[in-house]
mmCIF file of C-alpha atoms in Angstrom:
data_model
loop_
_atom_site.group_PDB
_atom_site.id
_atom_site.type_symbol
_atom_site.label_atom_id
_atom_site.label_comp_id
_atom_site.label_asym_id
_atom_site.label_seq_id
_atom_site.Cartn_x
_atom_site.Cartn_y
_atom_site.Cartn_z
ATOM 1 C CA UNK W 1 -157.602 -122.750 7.192
ATOM 2 C CA UNK W 2 -160.751 -124.189 5.624
ATOM 3 C CA UNK W 3 -162.798 -121.196 6.784
ATOM 4 C CA UNK W 4 -160.278 -118.756 5.334
ATOM 5 C CA UNK W 5 -160.290 -120.570 1.995
ATOM 6 C CA UNK W 6 -164.100 -120.517 1.881
ATOM 7 C CA UNK W 7 -164.175 -116.793 2.716
ATOM 8 C CA UNK W 8 -161.572 -116.001 0.066
ATOM 9 C CA UNK W 9 -163.394 -118.032 -2.582
ATOM 10 C CA UNK W 10 -166.656 -116.283 -1.708
ATOM 11 C CA UNK W 11 -165.045 -112.876 -2.191
ATOM 12 C CA UNK W 12 -163.569 -113.919 -5.538
ATOM 13 C CA UNK W 13 -166.907 -115.390 -6.654
ATOM 14 C CA UNK W 14 -168.761 -112.156 -5.850
ATOM 15 C CA UNK W 15 -166.175 -110.051 -7.669
ATOM 16 C CA UNK W 16 -166.218 -112.350 -10.703
ATOM 17 C CA UNK W 17 -170.027 -112.287 -10.892
ATOM 18 C CA UNK W 18 -170.043 -108.504 -10.671
ATOM 19 C CA UNK W 19 -167.502 -108.271 -13.491
ATOM 20 C CA UNK W 20 -169.626 -110.572 -15.627
ATOM 21 C CA UNK W 21 -172.846 -108.601 -15.104
ATOM 22 C CA UNK W 22 -171.164 -105.242 -15.792
ATOM 23 C CA UNK W 23 -169.041 -106.328 -18.756
ATOM 24 C CA UNK W 24 -171.241 -104.607 -21.372
ATOM 25 C CA UNK W 25 -171.418 -101.283 -19.549
ATOM 26 C CA UNK W 26 -167.684 -101.430 -18.901
ATOM 27 C CA UNK W 27 -167.025 -102.003 -22.591
ATOM 28 C CA UNK W 28 -169.177 -99.000 -23.524
ATOM 29 C CA UNK W 29 -167.630 -96.786 -20.846
ATOM 30 C CA UNK W 30 -163.949 -97.725 -20.976
ATOM 31 C CA UNK W 31 -163.107 -99.749 -24.051
ATOM 32 C CA UNK W 32 -165.248 -98.119 -26.750
ATOM 33 C CA UNK W 33 -163.647 -96.416 -29.743
ATOM 34 C CA UNK W 34 -161.928 -94.024 -29.892
ATOM 35 C CA UNK W 35 -160.000 -95.381 -26.930
ATOM 36 C CA UNK W 36 -159.076 -92.497 -24.638
ATOM 37 C CA UNK W 37 -158.120 -92.852 -21.001
ATOM 38 C CA UNK W 38 -159.289 -90.109 -18.661
ATOM 39 C CA UNK W 39 -159.093 -89.711 -14.907
ATOM 40 C CA UNK W 40 -162.560 -91.191 -14.422
ATOM 41 C CA UNK W 41 -161.810 -94.178 -16.642
ATOM 42 C CA UNK W 42 -158.522 -94.788 -14.873
ATOM 43 C CA UNK W 43 -160.245 -94.635 -11.482
ATOM 44 C CA UNK W 44 -162.814 -97.135 -12.726
ATOM 45 C CA UNK W 45 -160.120 -99.532 -13.937
ATOM 46 C CA UNK W 46 -158.005 -99.007 -10.824
ATOM 47 C CA UNK W 47 -160.819 -99.706 -8.371
ATOM 48 C CA UNK W 48 -162.300 -102.665 -10.221
ATOM 49 C CA UNK W 49 -159.126 -104.552 -11.049
ATOM 50 C CA UNK W 50 -157.389 -103.717 -7.778
ATOM 51 C CA UNK W 51 -160.304 -105.406 -6.035
ATOM 52 C CA UNK W 52 -159.903 -108.414 -8.322
ATOM 53 C CA UNK W 53 -156.158 -108.547 -7.610
ATOM 54 C CA UNK W 54 -156.840 -108.467 -3.858
ATOM 55 C CA UNK W 55 -159.325 -111.330 -4.145
ATOM 56 C CA UNK W 56 -156.938 -113.433 -6.236
ATOM 57 C CA UNK W 57 -154.177 -112.839 -3.708
ATOM 58 C CA UNK W 58 -156.452 -113.901 -0.849
ATOM 59 C CA UNK W 59 -157.398 -117.139 -2.588
ATOM 60 C CA UNK W 60 -153.785 -117.927 -3.491
ATOM 61 C CA UNK W 61 -152.603 -117.234 0.052
ATOM 62 C CA UNK W 62 -155.410 -119.322 1.554
ATOM 63 C CA UNK W 63 -154.573 -122.280 -0.681
ATOM 64 C CA UNK W 64 -150.875 -121.962 0.149
ATOM 65 C CA UNK W 65 -151.506 -121.804 3.895
ATOM 66 C CA UNK W 66 -153.949 -124.702 3.814
ATOM 67 C CA UNK W 67 -151.492 -127.108 2.220
ATOM 68 C CA UNK W 68 -148.262 -125.659 3.611
ATOM 69 C CA UNK W 69 -149.149 -125.402 7.305
ATOM 70 C CA UNK W 70 -151.026 -128.093 9.174
ATOM 71 C CA UNK W 71 -152.364 -125.856 11.956
ATOM 72 C CA UNK W 72 -151.294 -122.221 12.388
ATOM 73 C CA UNK W 73 -149.168 -120.161 9.960
ATOM 74 C CA UNK W 74 -145.948 -118.702 11.401
ATOM 75 C CA UNK W 75 -146.126 -115.319 13.077
ATOM 76 C CA UNK W 76 -144.128 -113.622 10.327
ATOM 77 C CA UNK W 77 -146.685 -114.681 7.718
ATOM 78 C CA UNK W 78 -149.533 -113.384 9.872
ATOM 79 C CA UNK W 79 -147.793 -110.031 10.331
ATOM 80 C CA UNK W 80 -147.221 -109.657 6.591
ATOM 81 C CA UNK W 81 -150.803 -110.624 5.846
ATOM 82 C CA UNK W 82 -152.215 -108.110 8.344
ATOM 83 C CA UNK W 83 -150.016 -105.308 7.003
ATOM 84 C CA UNK W 84 -151.079 -106.076 3.431
ATOM 85 C CA UNK W 85 -154.770 -106.129 4.384
ATOM 86 C CA UNK W 86 -154.457 -102.719 6.030
ATOM 87 C CA UNK W 87 -152.758 -101.360 2.911
ATOM 88 C CA UNK W 88 -155.459 -102.835 0.657
ATOM 89 C CA UNK W 89 -158.214 -101.271 2.733
ATOM 90 C CA UNK W 90 -156.628 -97.829 2.656
ATOM 91 C CA UNK W 91 -155.821 -98.036 -1.048
ATOM 92 C CA UNK W 92 -159.383 -98.981 -2.025
ATOM 93 C CA UNK W 93 -160.892 -96.377 0.302
ATOM 94 C CA UNK W 94 -158.596 -93.715 -1.136
ATOM 95 C CA UNK W 95 -159.774 -94.581 -4.650
ATOM 96 C CA UNK W 96 -163.391 -94.249 -3.505
ATOM 97 C CA UNK W 97 -162.646 -90.909 -1.864
ATOM 98 C CA UNK W 98 -161.069 -89.528 -5.028
ATOM 99 C CA UNK W 99 -164.161 -90.514 -7.027
ATOM 100 C CA UNK W 100 -166.410 -88.799 -4.475
ATOM 101 C CA UNK W 101 -164.211 -85.699 -4.551
ATOM 102 C CA UNK W 102 -164.263 -85.559 -8.341
ATOM 103 C CA UNK W 103 -168.040 -85.844 -8.300
ATOM 104 C CA UNK W 104 -168.415 -82.940 -5.860
ATOM 105 C CA UNK W 105 -165.908 -80.879 -7.852
ATOM 106 C CA UNK W 106 -168.030 -81.407 -10.960
ATOM 107 C CA UNK W 107 -171.245 -80.534 -9.130
ATOM 108 C CA UNK W 108 -169.803 -77.124 -8.272
ATOM 109 C CA UNK W 109 -168.622 -76.445 -11.833
ATOM 110 C CA UNK W 110 -164.929 -76.789 -11.047
ATOM 111 C CA UNK W 111 -165.048 -74.094 -8.388
ATOM 112 C CA UNK W 112 -161.567 -73.173 -7.193
ATOM 113 C CA UNK W 113 -162.745 -72.761 -3.593
ATOM 114 C CA UNK W 114 -164.465 -76.143 -3.595
ATOM 115 C CA UNK W 115 -161.416 -77.756 -5.179
ATOM 116 C CA UNK W 116 -159.187 -76.242 -2.508
ATOM 117 C CA UNK W 117 -161.539 -77.438 0.236
ATOM 118 C CA UNK W 118 -161.629 -80.972 -1.173
ATOM 119 C CA UNK W 119 -157.851 -81.144 -1.467
ATOM 120 C CA UNK W 120 -157.499 -79.837 2.092
ATOM 121 C CA UNK W 121 -159.798 -82.417 3.691
ATOM 122 C CA UNK W 122 -158.262 -85.198 1.600
ATOM 123 C CA UNK W 123 -154.763 -84.135 2.679
ATOM 124 C CA UNK W 124 -155.958 -83.947 6.299
ATOM 125 C CA UNK W 125 -157.333 -87.482 6.149
ATOM 126 C CA UNK W 126 -154.151 -88.769 4.497
ATOM 127 C CA UNK W 127 -151.979 -86.998 7.059
ATOM 128 C CA UNK W 128 -154.061 -88.465 9.901
ATOM 129 C CA UNK W 129 -153.627 -91.978 8.505
ATOM 130 C CA UNK W 130 -149.861 -91.559 8.049
ATOM 131 C CA UNK W 131 -149.465 -90.006 11.499
ATOM 132 C CA UNK W 132 -151.460 -92.815 13.108
ATOM 133 C CA UNK W 133 -149.353 -95.525 11.499
ATOM 134 C CA UNK W 134 -146.023 -93.847 12.183
ATOM 135 C CA UNK W 135 -146.744 -93.176 15.853
ATOM 136 C CA UNK W 136 -148.929 -96.160 16.755
ATOM 137 C CA UNK W 137 -147.751 -98.960 14.487
ATOM 138 C CA UNK W 138 -147.559 -101.900 16.906
ATOM 139 C CA UNK W 139 -148.010 -104.846 14.585
ATOM 140 C CA UNK W 140 -144.877 -106.435 16.014
ATOM 141 C CA UNK W 141 -146.685 -106.659 19.388
ATOM 142 C CA UNK W 142 -149.842 -108.259 18.022
ATOM 143 C CA UNK W 143 -150.582 -111.842 19.012
ATOM 144 C CA UNK W 144 -152.371 -114.067 16.494
ATOM 145 C CA UNK W 145 -154.683 -117.048 16.928
ATOM 146 C CA UNK W 146 -154.903 -120.211 14.842
ATOM 147 C CA UNK W 147 -156.692 -118.447 11.968
ATOM 148 C CA UNK W 148 -154.013 -115.753 11.879
ATOM 149 C CA UNK W 149 -156.300 -113.117 13.380
ATOM 150 C CA UNK W 150 -155.302 -110.695 16.192
ATOM 151 C CA UNK W 151 -156.280 -112.092 19.574
ATOM 152 C CA UNK W 152 -156.778 -108.711 21.262
ATOM 153 C CA UNK W 153 -159.890 -106.612 20.558
ATOM 154 C CA UNK W 154 -159.515 -103.241 18.903
ATOM 155 C CA UNK W 155 -159.335 -100.326 21.324
ATOM 156 C CA UNK W 156 -159.668 -96.617 20.610
ATOM 157 C CA UNK W 157 -156.070 -95.622 21.101
ATOM 158 C CA UNK W 158 -155.028 -92.096 20.027
ATOM 159 C CA UNK W 159 -153.936 -93.273 16.580
ATOM 160 C CA UNK W 160 -157.225 -94.996 15.766
ATOM 161 C CA UNK W 161 -159.232 -92.138 17.295
ATOM 162 C CA UNK W 162 -157.498 -89.553 15.107
ATOM 163 C CA UNK W 163 -157.989 -91.684 12.021
ATOM 164 C CA UNK W 164 -161.708 -92.243 12.710
ATOM 165 C CA UNK W 165 -162.268 -88.520 13.339
ATOM 166 C CA UNK W 166 -160.532 -87.673 10.048
ATOM 167 C CA UNK W 167 -162.649 -90.229 8.184
ATOM 168 C CA UNK W 168 -165.856 -88.900 9.764
ATOM 169 C CA UNK W 169 -164.884 -85.331 8.892
ATOM 170 C CA UNK W 170 -164.117 -86.240 5.280
ATOM 171 C CA UNK W 171 -167.375 -88.125 4.737
ATOM 172 C CA UNK W 172 -169.408 -85.415 6.471
ATOM 173 C CA UNK W 173 -167.973 -82.600 4.357
ATOM 174 C CA UNK W 174 -168.425 -84.559 1.116
ATOM 175 C CA UNK W 175 -172.007 -85.493 1.940
ATOM 176 C CA UNK W 176 -172.875 -81.966 3.120
ATOM 177 C CA UNK W 177 -171.561 -80.414 -0.099
ATOM 178 C CA UNK W 178 -173.605 -82.819 -2.221
ATOM 179 C CA UNK W 179 -176.771 -82.260 -0.180
ATOM 180 C CA UNK W 180 -176.370 -78.492 -0.255
ATOM 181 C CA UNK W 181 -176.256 -78.533 -4.053
ATOM 182 C CA UNK W 182 -179.003 -81.073 -4.740
ATOM 183 C CA UNK W 183 -181.387 -81.006 -1.775
ATOM 184 C CA UNK W 184 -183.742 -78.277 -3.067
ATOM 185 C CA UNK W 185 -183.848 -79.416 -6.691
ATOM 186 C CA UNK W 186 -187.161 -81.057 -7.695
ATOM 187 C CA UNK W 187 -185.351 -83.702 -9.747
ATOM 188 C CA UNK W 188 -183.630 -84.952 -6.591
ATOM 189 C CA UNK W 189 -186.917 -86.335 -5.289
ATOM 190 C CA UNK W 190 -188.239 -87.585 -8.603
ATOM 191 C CA UNK W 191 -189.533 -91.154 -8.680
ATOM 192 C CA UNK W 192 -187.793 -91.559 -12.027
ATOM 193 C CA UNK W 193 -184.005 -91.818 -11.559
ATOM 194 C CA UNK W 194 -182.219 -88.584 -12.460
ATOM 195 C CA UNK W 195 -178.647 -87.412 -12.147
ATOM 196 C CA UNK W 196 -179.400 -85.393 -9.030
ATOM 197 C CA UNK W 197 -181.333 -88.202 -7.340
ATOM 198 C CA UNK W 198 -178.554 -90.678 -8.139
ATOM 199 C CA UNK W 199 -175.880 -88.318 -6.806
ATOM 200 C CA UNK W 200 -177.798 -87.819 -3.556
ATOM 201 C CA UNK W 201 -178.772 -91.453 -3.025
ATOM 202 C CA UNK W 202 -175.317 -92.804 -3.869
ATOM 203 C CA UNK W 203 -173.858 -90.364 -1.361
ATOM 204 C CA UNK W 204 -176.176 -91.684 1.350
ATOM 205 C CA UNK W 205 -175.361 -95.294 0.491
ATOM 206 C CA UNK W 206 -171.601 -94.738 0.587
ATOM 207 C CA UNK W 207 -171.852 -92.665 3.760
ATOM 208 C CA UNK W 208 -173.851 -95.423 5.445
ATOM 209 C CA UNK W 209 -171.785 -98.335 4.125
ATOM 210 C CA UNK W 210 -168.386 -96.922 5.132
ATOM 211 C CA UNK W 211 -169.401 -96.280 8.724
ATOM 212 C CA UNK W 212 -171.354 -99.481 9.173
ATOM 213 C CA UNK W 213 -168.411 -101.425 7.748
ATOM 214 C CA UNK W 214 -165.920 -99.655 10.006
ATOM 215 C CA UNK W 215 -168.109 -100.122 13.074
ATOM 216 C CA UNK W 216 -168.712 -103.783 12.254
ATOM 217 C CA UNK W 217 -164.980 -104.407 11.823
ATOM 218 C CA UNK W 218 -164.170 -102.853 15.209
ATOM 219 C CA UNK W 219 -167.043 -104.481 17.099
ATOM 220 C CA UNK W 220 -166.426 -107.884 15.542
ATOM 221 C CA UNK W 221 -162.910 -108.026 16.975
ATOM 222 C CA UNK W 222 -164.473 -108.595 20.386
ATOM 223 C CA UNK W 223 -165.890 -111.929 19.164
ATOM 224 C CA UNK W 224 -162.844 -113.498 17.627
ATOM 225 C CA UNK W 225 -164.433 -116.281 15.575
ATOM 226 C CA UNK W 226 -163.867 -117.681 12.117
ATOM 227 C CA UNK W 227 -166.655 -115.484 10.728
ATOM 228 C CA UNK W 228 -164.233 -112.536 10.928
ATOM 229 C CA UNK W 229 -162.393 -114.029 7.976
ATOM 230 C CA UNK W 230 -165.307 -112.993 5.746
ATOM 231 C CA UNK W 231 -164.893 -109.285 6.564
ATOM 232 C CA UNK W 232 -161.815 -108.703 4.432
ATOM 233 C CA UNK W 233 -163.050 -110.413 1.216
ATOM 234 C CA UNK W 234 -166.430 -108.674 1.528
ATOM 235 C CA UNK W 235 -164.711 -105.318 2.019
ATOM 236 C CA UNK W 236 -162.588 -105.921 -1.086
ATOM 237 C CA UNK W 237 -165.804 -106.615 -2.972
ATOM 238 C CA UNK W 238 -167.972 -103.773 -1.658
ATOM 239 C CA UNK W 239 -165.579 -100.836 -2.129
ATOM 240 C CA UNK W 240 -164.776 -101.539 -5.824
ATOM 241 C CA UNK W 241 -168.485 -102.297 -6.318
ATOM 242 C CA UNK W 242 -169.377 -98.852 -4.945
ATOM 243 C CA UNK W 243 -166.690 -97.118 -7.031
ATOM 244 C CA UNK W 244 -167.804 -98.706 -10.287
ATOM 245 C CA UNK W 245 -171.523 -98.214 -9.638
ATOM 246 C CA UNK W 246 -171.074 -94.510 -8.887
ATOM 247 C CA UNK W 247 -169.298 -93.971 -12.201
ATOM 248 C CA UNK W 248 -171.528 -96.181 -14.347
ATOM 249 C CA UNK W 249 -174.820 -94.831 -12.985
ATOM 250 C CA UNK W 250 -173.768 -91.222 -13.505
ATOM 251 C CA UNK W 251 -172.511 -91.984 -16.996
ATOM 252 C CA UNK W 252 -175.697 -93.818 -17.981
ATOM 253 C CA UNK W 253 -178.109 -91.171 -16.699
ATOM 254 C CA UNK W 254 -175.888 -88.356 -17.930
ATOM 255 C CA UNK W 255 -176.089 -89.671 -21.475
ATOM 256 C CA UNK W 256 -179.871 -90.060 -21.226
ATOM 257 C CA UNK W 257 -180.387 -86.516 -19.959
ATOM 258 C CA UNK W 258 -177.987 -85.142 -22.554
ATOM 259 C CA UNK W 259 -179.946 -86.784 -25.383
ATOM 260 C CA UNK W 260 -183.209 -85.451 -23.939
ATOM 261 C CA UNK W 261 -181.719 -81.968 -23.803
ATOM 262 C CA UNK W 262 -180.573 -82.067 -27.424
ATOM 263 C CA UNK W 263 -184.018 -83.225 -28.537
ATOM 264 C CA UNK W 264 -185.679 -80.392 -26.605
ATOM 265 C CA UNK W 265 -183.370 -77.830 -28.192
ATOM 266 C CA UNK W 266 -184.093 -79.231 -31.639
ATOM 267 C CA UNK W 267 -187.825 -78.697 -31.027
ATOM 268 C CA UNK W 268 -187.228 -75.137 -29.868
ATOM 269 C CA UNK W 269 -187.889 -75.962 -26.211
ATOM 270 C CA UNK W 270 -185.758 -75.249 -23.185
ATOM 271 C CA UNK W 271 -183.121 -77.963 -22.694
ATOM 272 C CA UNK W 272 -183.651 -80.315 -19.768
ATOM 273 C CA UNK W 273 -180.037 -80.647 -18.697
ATOM 274 C CA UNK W 274 -179.655 -81.195 -14.990
ATOM 275 C CA UNK W 275 -178.062 -78.114 -13.477
ATOM 276 C CA UNK W 276 -175.713 -80.276 -11.451
ATOM 277 C CA UNK W 277 -175.355 -83.226 -13.778
ATOM 278 C CA UNK W 278 -173.868 -81.493 -16.784
ATOM 279 C CA UNK W 279 -170.506 -80.626 -15.144
ATOM 280 C CA UNK W 280 -169.838 -84.283 -14.313
ATOM 281 C CA UNK W 281 -170.918 -85.410 -17.755
ATOM 282 C CA UNK W 282 -169.182 -82.769 -19.850
ATOM 283 C CA UNK W 283 -166.144 -81.959 -17.778
ATOM 284 C CA UNK W 284 -165.099 -85.388 -16.564
ATOM 285 C CA UNK W 285 -166.193 -87.779 -19.303
ATOM 286 C CA UNK W 286 -164.820 -87.469 -22.852
ATOM 287 C CA UNK W 287 -166.959 -88.057 -25.864
ATOM 288 C CA UNK W 288 -170.094 -86.708 -24.165
ATOM 289 C CA UNK W 289 -169.843 -83.112 -25.250
ATOM 290 C CA UNK W 290 -172.448 -81.758 -27.676
#
């Protein structure tokens, strides 16, 4: 139980530090006057504070288990904890996916066809997850060790295979749509950060992080040691971190490019709005319109 408490405290410490370092940008983005809540702001709040709630729950549960049970928690507690962790992972990933979808939708100027495609692949992924859990939910058969972790390694049963394929398909389509729109733009490869370069790079980072994290979680189950306890708190830190950074970086650079465009127009020059940045800025963030 000591290892679980340390892992939980580490996750909470990372989340708390991130909240401290981003407090000023959060205030400017979410809590500035006039106070208006939009979809993007709500997604920011939902991802950030859901991650904090998950970390607080982990610490509270670890403290309770440490002082309530001398050795191993009862099986029922382990089952409930595993089910809750799975729900937390899917909830945070779903929030991240919605943010990525909204970003692509903005890049294509609210195209109806793109919107329909995004909704379709999101529904497909959600259906795959629900189908996998309904047909292959075997948590009642899982055996747990002394740290309340499943003793059997993960295997690619049909349910997990379908879910992984759906996740791969979703990430591939999202990343392909972003690359198709930004790949040939000069600003994408600029050394100075621009909206298009941020959109492309953030897409690569998320694409890489999700699959490395998933692969690490599956592979690590074959070495059932106490270090596995750090996976869940780190996941609950990284996904909200990615969600918030995507929104804040786009908002920051969007405002900078918008101001540069207004100044160019005032001097009689062509505006320097990013051809793919303006939809995100104008159509999804309030208070940014000219």
